[in-house]
Coordinates of C-alpha atoms in Angstrom, one line a residue:
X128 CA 186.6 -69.9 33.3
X129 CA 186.7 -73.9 32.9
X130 CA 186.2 -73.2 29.1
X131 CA 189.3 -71.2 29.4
X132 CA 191.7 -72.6 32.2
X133 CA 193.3 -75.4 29.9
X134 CA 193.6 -73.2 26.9
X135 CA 195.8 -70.6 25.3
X136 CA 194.5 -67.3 24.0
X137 CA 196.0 -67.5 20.5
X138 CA 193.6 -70.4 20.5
X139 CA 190.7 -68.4 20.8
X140 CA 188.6 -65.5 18.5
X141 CA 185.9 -63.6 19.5
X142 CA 183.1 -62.7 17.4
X143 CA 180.5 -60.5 17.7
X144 CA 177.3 -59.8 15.4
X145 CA 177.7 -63.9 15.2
X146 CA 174.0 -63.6 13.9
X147 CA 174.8 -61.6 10.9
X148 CA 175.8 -62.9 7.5
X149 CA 178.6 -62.7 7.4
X150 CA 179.6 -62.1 11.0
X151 CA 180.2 -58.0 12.1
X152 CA 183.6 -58.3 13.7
X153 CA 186.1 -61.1 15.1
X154 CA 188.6 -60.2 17.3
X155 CA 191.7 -62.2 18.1
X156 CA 192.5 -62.8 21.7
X157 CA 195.8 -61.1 23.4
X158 CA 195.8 -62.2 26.6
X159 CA 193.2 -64.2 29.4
X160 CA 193.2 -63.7 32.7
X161 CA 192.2 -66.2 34.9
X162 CA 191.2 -65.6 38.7
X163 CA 194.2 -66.4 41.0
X164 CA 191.7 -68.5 43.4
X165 CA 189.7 -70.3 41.2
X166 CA 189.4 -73.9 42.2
X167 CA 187.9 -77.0 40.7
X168 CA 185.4 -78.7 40.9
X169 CA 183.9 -76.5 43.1
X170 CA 184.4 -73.4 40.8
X171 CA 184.8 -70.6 43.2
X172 CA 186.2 -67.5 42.1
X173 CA 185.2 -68.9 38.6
X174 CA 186.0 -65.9 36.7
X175 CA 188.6 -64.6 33.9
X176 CA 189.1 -61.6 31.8
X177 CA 189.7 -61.7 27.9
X178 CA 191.8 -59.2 26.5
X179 CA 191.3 -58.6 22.6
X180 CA 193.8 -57.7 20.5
X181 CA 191.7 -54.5 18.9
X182 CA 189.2 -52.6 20.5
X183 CA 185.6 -53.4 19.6
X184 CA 183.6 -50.9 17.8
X185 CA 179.5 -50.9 18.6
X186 CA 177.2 -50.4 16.1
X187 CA 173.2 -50.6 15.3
X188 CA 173.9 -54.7 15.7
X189 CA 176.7 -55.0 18.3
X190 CA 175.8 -53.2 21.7
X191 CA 178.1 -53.5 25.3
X192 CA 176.7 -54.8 28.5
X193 CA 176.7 -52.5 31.3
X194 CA 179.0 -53.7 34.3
X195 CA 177.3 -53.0 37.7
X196 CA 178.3 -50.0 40.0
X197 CA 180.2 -51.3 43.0
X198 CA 177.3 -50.5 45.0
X199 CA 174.2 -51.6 42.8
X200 CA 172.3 -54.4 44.3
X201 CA 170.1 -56.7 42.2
X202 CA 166.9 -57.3 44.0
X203 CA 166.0 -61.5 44.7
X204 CA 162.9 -62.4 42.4
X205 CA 163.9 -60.3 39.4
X206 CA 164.1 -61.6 36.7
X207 CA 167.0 -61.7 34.6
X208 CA 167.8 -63.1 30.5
X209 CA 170.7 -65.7 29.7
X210 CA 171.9 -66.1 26.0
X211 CA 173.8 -69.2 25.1
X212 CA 174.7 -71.8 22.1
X213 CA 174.4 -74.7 25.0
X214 CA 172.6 -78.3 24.5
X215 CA 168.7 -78.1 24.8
X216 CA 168.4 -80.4 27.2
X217 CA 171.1 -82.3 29.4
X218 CA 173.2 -83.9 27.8
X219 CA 171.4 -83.5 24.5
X220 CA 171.3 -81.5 21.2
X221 CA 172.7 -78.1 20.8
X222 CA 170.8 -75.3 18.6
X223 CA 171.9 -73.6 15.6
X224 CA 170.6 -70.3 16.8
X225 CA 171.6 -68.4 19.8
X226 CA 168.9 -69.4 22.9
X227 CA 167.2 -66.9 25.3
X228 CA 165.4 -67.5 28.9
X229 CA 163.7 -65.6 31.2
X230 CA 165.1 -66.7 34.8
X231 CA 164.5 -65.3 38.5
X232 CA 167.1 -64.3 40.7
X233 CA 167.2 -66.6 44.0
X234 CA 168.2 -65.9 47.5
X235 CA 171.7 -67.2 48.7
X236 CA 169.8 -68.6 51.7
X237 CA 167.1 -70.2 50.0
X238 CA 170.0 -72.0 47.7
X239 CA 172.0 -73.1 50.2
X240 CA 169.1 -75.5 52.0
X241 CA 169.7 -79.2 52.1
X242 CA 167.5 -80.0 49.4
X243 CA 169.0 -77.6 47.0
X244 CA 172.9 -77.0 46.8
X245 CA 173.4 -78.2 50.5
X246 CA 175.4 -75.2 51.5
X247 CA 177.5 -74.9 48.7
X248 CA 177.4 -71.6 47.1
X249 CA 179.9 -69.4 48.4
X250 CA 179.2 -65.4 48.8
X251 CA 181.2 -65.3 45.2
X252 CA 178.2 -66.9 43.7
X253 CA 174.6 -66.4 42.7
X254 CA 171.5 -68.9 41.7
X255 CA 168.8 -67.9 39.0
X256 CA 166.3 -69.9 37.6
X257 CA 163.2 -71.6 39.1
X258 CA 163.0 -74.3 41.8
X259 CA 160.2 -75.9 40.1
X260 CA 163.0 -76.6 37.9
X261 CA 162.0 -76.1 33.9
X262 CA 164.0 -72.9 32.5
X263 CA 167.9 -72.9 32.8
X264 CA 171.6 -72.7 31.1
X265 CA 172.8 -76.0 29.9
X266 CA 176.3 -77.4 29.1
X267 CA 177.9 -75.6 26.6
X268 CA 176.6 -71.7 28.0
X269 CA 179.1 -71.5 30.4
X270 CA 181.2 -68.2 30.7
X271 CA 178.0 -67.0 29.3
X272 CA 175.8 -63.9 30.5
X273 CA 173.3 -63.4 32.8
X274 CA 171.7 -59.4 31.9
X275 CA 169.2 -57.5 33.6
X276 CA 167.8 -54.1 32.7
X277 CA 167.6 -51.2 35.4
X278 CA 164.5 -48.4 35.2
X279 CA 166.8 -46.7 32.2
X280 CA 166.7 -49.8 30.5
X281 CA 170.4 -50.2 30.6
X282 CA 171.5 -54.0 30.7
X283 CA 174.1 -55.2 33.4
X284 CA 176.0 -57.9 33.5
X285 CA 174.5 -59.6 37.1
X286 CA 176.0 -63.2 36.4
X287 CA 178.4 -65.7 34.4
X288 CA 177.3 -68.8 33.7
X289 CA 179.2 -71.0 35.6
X290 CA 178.0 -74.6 37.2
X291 CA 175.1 -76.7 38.3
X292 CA 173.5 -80.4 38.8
X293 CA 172.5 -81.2 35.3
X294 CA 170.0 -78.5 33.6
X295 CA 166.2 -77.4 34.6
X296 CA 166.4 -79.8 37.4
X297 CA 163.8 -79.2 40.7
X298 CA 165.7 -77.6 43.3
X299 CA 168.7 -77.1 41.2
X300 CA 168.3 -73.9 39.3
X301 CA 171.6 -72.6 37.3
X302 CA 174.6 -71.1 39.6
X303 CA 176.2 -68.1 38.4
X304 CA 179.4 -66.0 38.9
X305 CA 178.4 -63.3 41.2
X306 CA 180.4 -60.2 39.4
X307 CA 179.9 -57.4 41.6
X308 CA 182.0 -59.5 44.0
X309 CA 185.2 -59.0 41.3
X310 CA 184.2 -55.6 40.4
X311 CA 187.6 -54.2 42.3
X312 CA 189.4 -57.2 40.4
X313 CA 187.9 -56.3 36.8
X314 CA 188.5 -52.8 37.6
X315 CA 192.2 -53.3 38.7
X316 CA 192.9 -55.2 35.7
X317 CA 191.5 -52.8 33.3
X318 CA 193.3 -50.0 34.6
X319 CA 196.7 -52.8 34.4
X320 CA 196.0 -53.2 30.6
X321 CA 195.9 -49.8 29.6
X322 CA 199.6 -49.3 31.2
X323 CA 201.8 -48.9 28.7

């Protein structure tokens, strides 16, 4: 949502197959919506919805995320995948292919001690990564995903990559949008857009 808050959408495309030559699909963006409550620096409620100006057609290369149920519950100590063009290291080199890691999800409690993020991750938020510090999104994923399969192996969209104190830092692991908090938002403004 930061990436987004001081821009306009005719300023944006999205692309998807971005590994393929040439790229599957772009899509040009209609309209972004940005979470009436968000606030900076903190970035609470750090959320937004992109509307495209075509619908995206899935094939063999381009698959959808799942988004939770309103009721599914993602278990602490799972572990979950983040994808992401961000810098290597803080403040340092970004790749020219699209980066994977293998983080755990992390109690609210245990991310809210002293020695971690002091109280400041809000019920609208989630941590994932390690304490020992090591494995985590960098500057440059933000708005980016954090997936976990179910038994089915369905993928669902836990997590946006939102904030944190530098990257792979002890006791600072990666802070996340918490989307099934929004799901009544997302699912409110979906049903909005297809109004005629």
């Amino acid at each position: 949502l930061h990436s987004a808050r001081m821009s306009h959408p005719h300023k944006w495309t999205a692309t998807f197959g971005a590994l393929l030559k040439p790229p599957s699909m772009k899509r040009s963006v209609k309209t972004i919506i940005i979470h009436e409550k968000y606030r900076y620096p903190e970035h609470d409620y750090d959320i937004a919805l992109v509307k495209l100006s075509k619908q995206v057609e899935f094939t063999s290369n381009i698959h959808r995320v799942c988004l939770p149920e309103p009721s599914q519950t993602f278990p602490y100590n799972i572990y979950a995948v983040i994808t992401g063009w961000g810098a290597l290291t803080n403040d340092g080199p970004t790749p020219n292919v699209l980066q994977e890691a293998t983080v755990k999800l992390i109690d609210s409690n245990t991310c809210n001690r002293k020695e971690v993020y002091d109280g400041d991750i809000t019920p609208r938020m989630l941590c994932a990564g390690y304490l020992e510090g090591g494995v985590d999104a960098c500057q440059g994923d933000s708005g980016g995903p954090l997936v976990t399969p179910d038994s089915r192996l369905m993928w669902y969209l836990v997590g946006i990559v939102s904030w944190g104190d530098e990257c792979a830092k002890p006791n600072k692991p990666g802070v996340y949008t918490r989307v099934t908090f929004f799901l009544i938002n997302i699912h409110a403004s979906l049903r909005d857009s297809l109004l005629p």
